Amino acid sequence: MAYQVGVIGTGAIGVEHIRRIHQRMGGARVVAVSDLDAARAGDVAAGIGARALPGGRDVIAAPDVDVVVVTSWGPTHEEFVLASIAAGKPVFCEKPLATTAEGCLRIVEAEVRHGERLVQVGFMRRYDAGYRALRAAIAAGQVGEPLMVHCAHRNPSVPDRYTTDMAITDTVIHEIDVLRWLLDDDHVAAQVIYPRKTRRAASHLHDPQLVLLETSRGVRIDVEAFVNCAYGYDIQCEVVGETGTARLPEPAAVLLRSEARRSTGILVDWKQRFLDAYEAELQAFFDDLGRAGPTGPSSWDGYAAAVTADACVEAQRSGRVVPVAARPRPAFYGSPGGAGSAR
Ligand code: NAD
Ligand code: ISE
């Protein structure tokens, strides 16, 4: 079946997903877009032979739109996902599903009431070959039981509108989700520490930040979030087990030996680092629509990540260790204890 897609938000990742859908996704075509910046939406629409509509709700309500893709700003996601569920239309929503656990819970409740899964959340790292290999090594017991995880999430820079809490809801949310999936274990406590601040950060932004998490099995996780690191886009993850360690592979890069130096390049943004993962997650989404509906990261995964994110934001404010307490998982999202969907 050829899916007719409506895209809400034609910014950095919106145009990337539109390109992917048109160039890489067999059987899907973008027929309508919207953006607060109407001129931008018009340009994007003209470039792909689609219509630019006044608002996101117009895109969702359009009779020729079968599937919705939400790539607008985080605080708008809840409204558009709820409207898509109400219209009975499958929706791929970029992370975060909503900016609070309460918002995610409203989506979970609406989807359960609807009676079939419609939502996939853009946690693309689960589709990254490196993270999948890391998960396989852990599941195979190659390092023994995990005890600690050391992570770094570095961006070269962020725009001025980026705030201290976005380091959690917009950035570390990736680690919060992928570590739950990697360890098949839920978070139970969160703490945030502010090291010395870089002079490259805006005055209102704490950067870097150190996020400490604890899981239900007692694994201790530290995530360095440094979003003005200057040198590149760098994602690190090392799992320390009882009998060894397993490290996320570096992206492939040519090792140069020249002029008495050895060097390799470092990628500069998420578009390059996770190019294949974005494509795999979208292809899986469209493939699943032809079967029993989305099986990728679910609204429940969005909720579970938001519960931990809320605790981290509270820990930023209070400086205290904050407990993470999610509601029991509805059977609708698969068996309890399996952290995150099987994918
Ligand atoms: P961006 O600012 O480049 O683009 C967002 C676009 O959404 C803008 O053009 C803005 O005008 C539009 N918009 C905002 N509110 C809208 C509304 N109510 N209706 C229609 N359009 C609206 O931001 P971005 O970097 O593309 O991020 C967009 C979303 O994607 C964010 O939620 C972000 O967290 C997520 N994202 C995910 C990844 C990833 O690695 N998975 C990477 C980047 C961004
Ligand atoms: C951005 O929205 C993303 O999701 C990127 O993957 C992340 O590295 C970046 O920090 C976010 O701002």
PDB file of N, CA and C and ligand atoms in Angstrom, residues 94-95 124-125 153-155 158 162 166 170-174 227 233 235 270 274 278, ligand 2:
ATOM      1  N   GLU A  94       8.427  12.495  16.685  1.00  0.00           N
ATOM      2  CA  GLU A  94       9.811  12.655  17.123  1.00  0.00           C
ATOM      3  C   GLU A  94       9.841  12.787  18.642  1.00  0.00           C
ATOM      4  N   LYS A  95      10.976  12.418  19.274  1.00  0.00           N
ATOM      5  CA  LYS A  95      11.075  12.555  20.727  1.00  0.00           C
ATOM      6  C   LYS A  95      11.180  14.027  21.073  1.00  0.00           C
ATOM      7  N   MET A 124      15.509   6.740  17.869  1.00  0.00           N
ATOM      8  CA  MET A 124      16.194   6.055  16.760  1.00  0.00           C
ATOM      9  C   MET A 124      17.400   5.234  17.190  1.00  0.00           C
ATOM     10  N   ARG A 125      17.958   5.499  18.395  1.00  0.00           N
ATOM     11  CA  ARG A 125      19.170   4.760  18.777  1.00  0.00           C
ATOM     12  C   ARG A 125      18.937   3.257  18.869  1.00  0.00           C
ATOM     13  N   HIS A 153      27.225  12.486  26.030  1.00  0.00           N
ATOM     14  CA  HIS A 153      26.372  12.982  24.943  1.00  0.00           C
ATOM     15  C   HIS A 153      26.828  14.410  24.679  1.00  0.00           C
ATOM     16  N   ARG A 154      27.627  14.566  23.622  1.00  0.00           N
ATOM     17  CA  ARG A 154      28.225  15.877  23.357  1.00  0.00           C
ATOM     18  C   ARG A 154      27.745  16.441  22.038  1.00  0.00           C
ATOM     19  N   ASN A 155      27.324  17.701  22.081  1.00  0.00           N
ATOM     20  CA  ASN A 155      26.962  18.445  20.869  1.00  0.00           C
ATOM     21  C   ASN A 155      27.975  19.568  20.719  1.00  0.00           C
ATOM     22  N   VAL A 158      24.623  24.577  20.835  1.00  0.00           N
ATOM     23  CA  VAL A 158      23.165  24.597  20.776  1.00  0.00           C
ATOM     24  C   VAL A 158      22.687  26.038  20.610  1.00  0.00           C
ATOM     25  N   TYR A 162      17.944  27.122  23.701  1.00  0.00           N
ATOM     26  CA  TYR A 162      18.153  25.870  24.433  1.00  0.00           C
ATOM     27  C   TYR A 162      18.337  26.177  25.913  1.00  0.00           C
ATOM     28  N   MET A 166      16.233  21.472  28.902  1.00  0.00           N
ATOM     29  CA  MET A 166      16.267  20.775  27.612  1.00  0.00           C
ATOM     30  C   MET A 166      17.444  19.805  27.531  1.00  0.00           C
ATOM     31  N   ASP A 170      15.394  17.146  25.884  1.00  0.00           N
ATOM     32  CA  ASP A 170      15.704  17.171  24.456  1.00  0.00           C
ATOM     33  C   ASP A 170      16.952  16.373  24.108  1.00  0.00           C
ATOM     34  N   THR A 171      17.851  16.203  25.100  1.00  0.00           N
ATOM     35  CA  THR A 171      19.154  15.573  24.820  1.00  0.00           C
ATOM     36  C   THR A 171      19.319  14.240  25.549  1.00  0.00           C
ATOM     37  N   VAL A 172      19.386  14.263  26.897  1.00  0.00           N
ATOM     38  CA  VAL A 172      19.641  13.025  27.650  1.00  0.00           C
ATOM     39  C   VAL A 172      18.458  12.054  27.562  1.00  0.00           C
ATOM     40  N   ILE A 173      17.315  12.529  27.074  1.00  0.00           N
ATOM     41  CA  ILE A 173      16.152  11.654  26.875  1.00  0.00           C
ATOM     42  C   ILE A 173      16.554  10.456  26.009  1.00  0.00           C
ATOM     43  N   HIS A 174      17.516  10.654  25.107  1.00  0.00           N
ATOM     44  CA  HIS A 174      17.993   9.531  24.277  1.00  0.00           C
ATOM     45  C   HIS A 174      18.646   8.455  25.136  1.00  0.00           C
ATOM     46  N   VAL A 227      26.670  20.180  25.755  1.00  0.00           N
ATOM     47  CA  VAL A 227      26.066  20.571  24.481  1.00  0.00           C
ATOM     48  C   VAL A 227      26.745  21.763  23.810  1.00  0.00           C
ATOM     49  N   TYR A 233      30.167  16.167  17.272  1.00  0.00           N
ATOM     50  CA  TYR A 233      28.988  15.474  17.813  1.00  0.00           C
ATOM     51  C   TYR A 233      29.477  14.097  18.235  1.00  0.00           C
ATOM     52  N   ILE A 235      28.997  10.665  20.750  1.00  0.00           N
ATOM     53  CA  ILE A 235      28.154   9.857  21.616  1.00  0.00           C
ATOM     54  C   ILE A 235      28.973   8.672  22.104  1.00  0.00           C
ATOM     55  N   TRP A 270      23.941  15.246  14.567  1.00  0.00           N
ATOM     56  CA  TRP A 270      23.126  14.033  14.718  1.00  0.00           C
ATOM     57  C   TRP A 270      22.669  13.499  13.364  1.00  0.00           C
ATOM     58  N   PHE A 274      23.496   9.461  13.077  1.00  0.00           N
ATOM     59  CA  PHE A 274      22.421   8.457  13.144  1.00  0.00           C
ATOM     60  C   PHE A 274      21.651   8.309  11.822  1.00  0.00           C
ATOM     61  N   TYR A 278      17.938   6.575  11.548  1.00  0.00           N
ATOM     62  CA  TYR A 278      16.703   7.290  11.210  1.00  0.00           C
ATOM     63  C   TYR A 278      15.968   6.564  10.081  1.00  0.00           C
TER      64      TYR A 278
HETATM   65  C1  ISE B   2      18.387  16.987  19.355  1.00  0.00           C
HETATM   66  O1  ISE B   2      17.008  17.366  19.438  1.00  0.00           O
HETATM   67  C2  ISE B   2      18.498  15.502  19.210  1.00  0.00           C
HETATM   68  O2  ISE B   2      17.587  14.757  19.436  1.00  0.00           O
HETATM   69  C3  ISE B   2      19.888  15.024  19.082  1.00  0.00           C
HETATM   70  O3  ISE B   2      19.908  13.620  18.877  1.00  0.00           O
HETATM   71  C4  ISE B   2      20.621  15.399  20.356  1.00  0.00           C
HETATM   72  O4  ISE B   2      21.976  15.014  20.270  1.00  0.00           O
HETATM   73  C5  ISE B   2      20.559  16.903  20.590  1.00  0.00           C
HETATM   74  O5  ISE B   2      21.170  17.195  21.836  1.00  0.00           O
HETATM   75  C6  ISE B   2      19.110  17.377  20.629  1.00  0.00           C
HETATM   76  O6  ISE B   2      19.079  18.782  20.777  1.00  0.00           O
END
